[in-house]
Amino acid sequence: MTPTAVPANNAGSTEQSDFLKSLVRTVPDFPKPGILFYDITTVLKDRKGFAALIDGLASHYINEDVDMVLGIEARGFIFGPALAYRLNAGFAPVRKPKKLPAEVIKVSYDLEYGSDSLEIHKDAVAPGQKVLIVDDLLATGGTMEATIKLVKQLGGEIAGLGFAVELDFLKGRARFPEYDVFSLLHYAE
């Protein structure tokens, strides 16, 4: 059965945003002192919250003819496949090193506290495919920037960058002026 198109309903509305924000748990001093962590697991465990998250993201991208949805480890794995299903697209994971079984390409990137790297299967994206990259949170944008490099190495075209939560005060969006960046929830601080 082919998934049906997602109606625009309340996607991105203040009502939807308020509802989803009411489900987000904030955890002070995680993963280190001074950080306020926005935990979406409480959204995911709520059936209406999870549906609103998927519907909100899907309604933004439903007319983009997305071929592949890439989910970034780890929370992008949770809603990426559901979103791919709603968009009638394939799904592929972007993982930390040595987690994928077949031949991969790899990119390293810098973090505030060091460096890390991500990998994707060499056959995950075909040249010319339109790719939507999703993750739970847009902070500084380093992880997303690394994932974009992987997609470009494989010859894919970026259809958009989707997030459940965006921390506006970290200005991660500014790294991606050439892409459609869409976030359901915005936090000013």
CSV table of C-alpha atoms in Angstrom, one decimal, residues 93 100 102-106 119-127 150 153-155:
chain,number,residue,atom,x,y,z
A,93,PRO,CA,21.1,5.6,8.3
A,100,LEU,CA,27.7,-0.3,9.1
A,102,ALA,CA,29.1,-2.9,4.0
A,103,GLU,CA,31.5,-0.5,2.2
A,104,VAL,CA,31.2,3.0,3.5
A,105,ILE,CA,32.4,6.6,2.9
A,106,LYS,CA,33.4,8.6,5.9
A,119,GLU,CA,29.7,7.1,7.8
A,120,ILE,CA,27.2,6.0,5.3
A,121,HIS,CA,27.0,3.0,2.9
A,122,LYS,CA,28.5,3.8,-0.5
A,123,ASP,CA,25.3,2.6,-2.1
A,124,ALA,CA,22.9,4.5,0.2
A,125,VAL,CA,22.3,7.4,-2.2
A,126,ALA,CA,22.4,7.2,-6.0
A,127,PRO,CA,23.7,10.2,-8.0
A,150,LEU,CA,28.5,12.6,2.6
A,153,GLN,CA,30.3,12.8,-2.2
A,154,LEU,CA,27.6,10.3,-3.3
A,155,GLY,CA,26.2,12.7,-5.9
